[in-house]
Short mmCIF file of C-alpha atoms in Angstrom, two decimals:
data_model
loop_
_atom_site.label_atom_id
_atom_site.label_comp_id
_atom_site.label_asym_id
_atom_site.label_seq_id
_atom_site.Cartn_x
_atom_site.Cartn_y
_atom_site.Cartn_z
CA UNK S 1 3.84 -27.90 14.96
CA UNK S 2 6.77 -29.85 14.47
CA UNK S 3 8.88 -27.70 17.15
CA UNK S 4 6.43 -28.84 19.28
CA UNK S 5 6.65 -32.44 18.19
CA UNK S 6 10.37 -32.93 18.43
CA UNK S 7 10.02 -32.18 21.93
CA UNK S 8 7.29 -34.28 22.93
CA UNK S 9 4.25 -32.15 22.81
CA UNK S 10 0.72 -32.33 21.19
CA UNK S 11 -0.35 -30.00 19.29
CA UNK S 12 -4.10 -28.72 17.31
CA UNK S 13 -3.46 -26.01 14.73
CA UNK S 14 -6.39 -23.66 14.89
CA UNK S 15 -6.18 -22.70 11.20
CA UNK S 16 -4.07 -23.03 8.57
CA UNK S 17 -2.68 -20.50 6.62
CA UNK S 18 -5.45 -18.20 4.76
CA UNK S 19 -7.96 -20.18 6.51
CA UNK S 20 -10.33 -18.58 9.48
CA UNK S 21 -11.86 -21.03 12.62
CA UNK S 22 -15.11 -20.53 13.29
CA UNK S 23 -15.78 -18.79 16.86
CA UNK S 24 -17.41 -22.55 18.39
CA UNK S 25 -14.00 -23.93 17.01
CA UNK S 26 -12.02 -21.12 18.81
CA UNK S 27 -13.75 -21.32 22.01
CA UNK S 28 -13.18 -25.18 22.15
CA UNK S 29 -9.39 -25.17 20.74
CA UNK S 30 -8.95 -22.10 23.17
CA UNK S 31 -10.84 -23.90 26.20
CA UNK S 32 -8.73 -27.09 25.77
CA UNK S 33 -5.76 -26.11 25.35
CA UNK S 34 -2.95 -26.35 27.96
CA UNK S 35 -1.04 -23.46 26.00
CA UNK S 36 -1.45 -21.15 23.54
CA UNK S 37 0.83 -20.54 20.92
CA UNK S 38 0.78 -17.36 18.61
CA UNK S 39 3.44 -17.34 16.16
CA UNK S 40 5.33 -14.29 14.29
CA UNK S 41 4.26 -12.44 11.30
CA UNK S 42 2.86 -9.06 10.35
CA UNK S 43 0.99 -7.63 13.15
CA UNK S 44 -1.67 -5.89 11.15
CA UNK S 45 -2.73 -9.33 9.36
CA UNK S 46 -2.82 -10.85 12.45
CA UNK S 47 -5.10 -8.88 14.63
CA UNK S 48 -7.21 -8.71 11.50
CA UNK S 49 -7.97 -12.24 11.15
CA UNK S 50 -7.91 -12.21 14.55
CA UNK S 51 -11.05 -9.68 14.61
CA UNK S 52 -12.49 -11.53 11.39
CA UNK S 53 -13.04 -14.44 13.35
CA UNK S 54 -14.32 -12.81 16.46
CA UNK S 55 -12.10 -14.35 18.61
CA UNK S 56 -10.26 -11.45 20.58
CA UNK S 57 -12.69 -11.73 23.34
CA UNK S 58 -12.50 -15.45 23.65
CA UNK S 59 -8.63 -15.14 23.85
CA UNK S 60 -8.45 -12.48 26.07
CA UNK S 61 -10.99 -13.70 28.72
CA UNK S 62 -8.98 -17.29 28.28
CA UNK S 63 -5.49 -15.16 29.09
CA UNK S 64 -7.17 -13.23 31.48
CA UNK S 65 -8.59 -16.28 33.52
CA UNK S 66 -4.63 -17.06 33.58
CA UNK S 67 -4.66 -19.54 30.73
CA UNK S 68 -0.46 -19.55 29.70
CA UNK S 69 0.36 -18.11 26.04
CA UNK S 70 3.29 -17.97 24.34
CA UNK S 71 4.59 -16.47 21.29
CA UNK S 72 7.05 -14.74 18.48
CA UNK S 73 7.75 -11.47 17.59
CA UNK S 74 3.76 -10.22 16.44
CA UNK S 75 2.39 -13.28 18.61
CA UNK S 76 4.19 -12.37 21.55
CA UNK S 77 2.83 -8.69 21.63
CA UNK S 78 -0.75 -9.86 21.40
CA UNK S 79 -1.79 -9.54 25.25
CA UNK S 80 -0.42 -5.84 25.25
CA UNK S 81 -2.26 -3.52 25.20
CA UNK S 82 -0.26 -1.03 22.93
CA UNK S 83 2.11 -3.00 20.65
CA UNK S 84 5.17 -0.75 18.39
CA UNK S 85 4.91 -2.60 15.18
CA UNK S 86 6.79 -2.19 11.91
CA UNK S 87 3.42 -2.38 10.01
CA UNK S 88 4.73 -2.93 6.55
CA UNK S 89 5.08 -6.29 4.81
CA UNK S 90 7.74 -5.55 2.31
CA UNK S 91 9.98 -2.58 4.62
CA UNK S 92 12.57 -2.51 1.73
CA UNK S 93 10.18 -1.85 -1.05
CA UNK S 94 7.34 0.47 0.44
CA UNK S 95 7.54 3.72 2.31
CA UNK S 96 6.09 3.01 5.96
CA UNK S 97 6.61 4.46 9.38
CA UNK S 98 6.17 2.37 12.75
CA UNK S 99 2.49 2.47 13.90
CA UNK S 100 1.08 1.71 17.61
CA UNK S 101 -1.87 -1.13 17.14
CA UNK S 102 -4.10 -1.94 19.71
CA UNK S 103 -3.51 -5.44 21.43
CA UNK S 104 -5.78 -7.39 23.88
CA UNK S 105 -5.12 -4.90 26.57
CA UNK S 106 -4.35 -8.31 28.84
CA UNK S 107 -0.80 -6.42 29.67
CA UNK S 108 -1.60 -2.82 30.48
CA UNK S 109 1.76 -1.59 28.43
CA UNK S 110 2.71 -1.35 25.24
CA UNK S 111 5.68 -3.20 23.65
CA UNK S 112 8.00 -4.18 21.16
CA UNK S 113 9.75 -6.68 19.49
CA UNK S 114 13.49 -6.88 17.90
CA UNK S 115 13.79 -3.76 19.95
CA UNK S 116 17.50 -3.67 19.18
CA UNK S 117 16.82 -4.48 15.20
CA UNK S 118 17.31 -1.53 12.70
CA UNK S 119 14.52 -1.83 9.83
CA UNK S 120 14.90 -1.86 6.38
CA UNK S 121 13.15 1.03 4.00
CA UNK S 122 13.50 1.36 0.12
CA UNK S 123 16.19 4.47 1.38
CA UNK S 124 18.72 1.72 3.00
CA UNK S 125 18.34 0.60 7.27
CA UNK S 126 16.89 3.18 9.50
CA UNK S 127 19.01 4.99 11.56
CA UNK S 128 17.19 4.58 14.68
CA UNK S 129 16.60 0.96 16.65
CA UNK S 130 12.44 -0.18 17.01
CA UNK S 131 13.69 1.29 20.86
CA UNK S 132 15.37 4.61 20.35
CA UNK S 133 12.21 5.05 18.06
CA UNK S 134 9.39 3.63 20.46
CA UNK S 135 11.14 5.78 23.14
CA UNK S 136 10.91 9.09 21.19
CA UNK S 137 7.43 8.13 20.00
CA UNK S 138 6.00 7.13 23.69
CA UNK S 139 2.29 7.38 23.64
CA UNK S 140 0.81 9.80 26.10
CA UNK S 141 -1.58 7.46 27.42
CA UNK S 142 1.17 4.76 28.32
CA UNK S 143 2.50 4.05 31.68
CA UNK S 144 4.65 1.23 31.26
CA UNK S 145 6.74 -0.15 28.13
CA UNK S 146 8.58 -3.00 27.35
CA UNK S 147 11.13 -3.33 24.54
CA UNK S 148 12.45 -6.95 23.61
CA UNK S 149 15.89 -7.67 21.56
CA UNK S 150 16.46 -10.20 19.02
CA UNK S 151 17.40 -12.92 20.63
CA UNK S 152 15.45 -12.83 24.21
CA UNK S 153 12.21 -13.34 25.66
CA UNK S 154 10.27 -12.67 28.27
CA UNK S 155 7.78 -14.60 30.80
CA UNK S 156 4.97 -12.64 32.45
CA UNK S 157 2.64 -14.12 35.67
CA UNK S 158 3.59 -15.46 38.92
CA UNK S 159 6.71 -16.14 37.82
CA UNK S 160 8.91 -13.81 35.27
CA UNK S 161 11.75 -14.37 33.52
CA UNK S 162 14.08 -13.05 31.85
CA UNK S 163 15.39 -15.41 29.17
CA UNK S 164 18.41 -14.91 26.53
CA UNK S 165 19.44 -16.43 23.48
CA UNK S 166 21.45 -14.53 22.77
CA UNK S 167 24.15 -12.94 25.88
CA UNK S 168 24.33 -9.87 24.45
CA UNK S 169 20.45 -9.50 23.76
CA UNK S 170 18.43 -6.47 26.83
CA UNK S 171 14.90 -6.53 27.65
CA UNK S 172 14.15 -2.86 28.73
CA UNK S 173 11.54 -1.82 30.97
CA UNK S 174 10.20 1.45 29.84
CA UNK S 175 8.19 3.96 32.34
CA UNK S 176 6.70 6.95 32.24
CA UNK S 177 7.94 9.50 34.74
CA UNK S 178 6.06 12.86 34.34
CA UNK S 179 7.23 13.83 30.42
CA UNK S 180 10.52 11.71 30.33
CA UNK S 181 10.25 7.99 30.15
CA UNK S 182 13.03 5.84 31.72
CA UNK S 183 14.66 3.24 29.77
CA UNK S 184 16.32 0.63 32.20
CA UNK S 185 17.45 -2.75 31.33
CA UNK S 186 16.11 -5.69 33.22
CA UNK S 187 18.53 -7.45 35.63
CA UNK S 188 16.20 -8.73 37.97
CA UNK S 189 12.92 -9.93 37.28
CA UNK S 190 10.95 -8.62 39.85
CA UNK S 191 11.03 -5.76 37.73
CA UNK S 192 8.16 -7.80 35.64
CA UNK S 193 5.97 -7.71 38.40
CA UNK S 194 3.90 -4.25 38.10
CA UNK S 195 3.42 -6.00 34.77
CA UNK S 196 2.48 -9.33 35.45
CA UNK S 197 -0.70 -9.05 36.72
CA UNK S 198 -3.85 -9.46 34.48
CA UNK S 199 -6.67 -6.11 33.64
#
């Protein structure tokens, strides 16, 4: 909130921490709101409070009717449909594997964040990026992928964007052709486009 507030911009939390909105509160937060914001986290957690407080239908029907949403790492994969998550919430001190959740299915792909990051295990940092694995890993019923570095982000709709932080940091757009699937980075983005539009 106070991002938002150092820049000018009023904001309404919809929960704290712990705490669950009721679905009247959700529908009105979600219905007068000029933007939503989702921020990062564990992915898991947050589609499960998420479901606890039945409000995946009123966010998806708000995204789909072309309200704007923004987010973080976890918050920004919410629309997809598919989303390559790191699942655990200590990576250093459990055993885990990556896992493919089911999003809002807003974005008919499925994606990943800190696609360039290698994660920590209890053994030392995986060998393999959240990319190289996503792309070994591609689920068969997938068309489309997109894989986001640290350090850039993305803007979906009539008008996408590529945006970087970081010069260094790739978006990849990821696409299934027969059994191989294409990795190429985004230079243009009208490459967005075939994802941009809204199920």
């Amino acid at each position: 909130m106070q991002f938002f507030a150092d820049m000018g911009v009023k904001t309404t939390l919809l929960h704290e921490f712990g705490g669950l909105p009721s679905r009247t509160k959700m529908e009105h937060e979600i219905g007068r709101a000029a933007l939503i914001y989702t921020i990062g986290g564990n992915t898991p957690y947050l589609l499960s409070q998420l479901r606890l407080a039945d409000g995946e239908a009123p966010l998806r029907e708000a995204l789909v009717s072309g309200k704007p949403h923004a987010g973080v790492s976890a918050g920004a994969l919410l629309p997809f449909a598919l989303i390559h998550s790191n699942v655990s919430a200590r990576p250093a001190q459990e055993k885990w594997d990556f896992e493919v959740l089911h999003g809002l299915a807003v974005v008919d792909a499925i994606a990943t964040a800190h696609a360039n990051q290698h994660d920590p295990t209890p053994e030392g940092f995986r060998p393999d990026s959240r990319l190289e694995h996503l792309l070994r890993t591609f689920p068969e019923s997938a068309q489309y992928g997109l894989a986001i570095d640290e350090g850039a982000a993305v803007t979906l709709g009539e008008q996408c964007a590529v945006i970087r932080a970081d010069p260094a940091a790739n978006v990849y757009l990821l696409t299934r052709r027969g059994d191989t699937i294409e990795a190429r980075r985004v230079e243009d983005a009208e490459q967005l486009h075939g994802l941009s539009h809204p199920s």
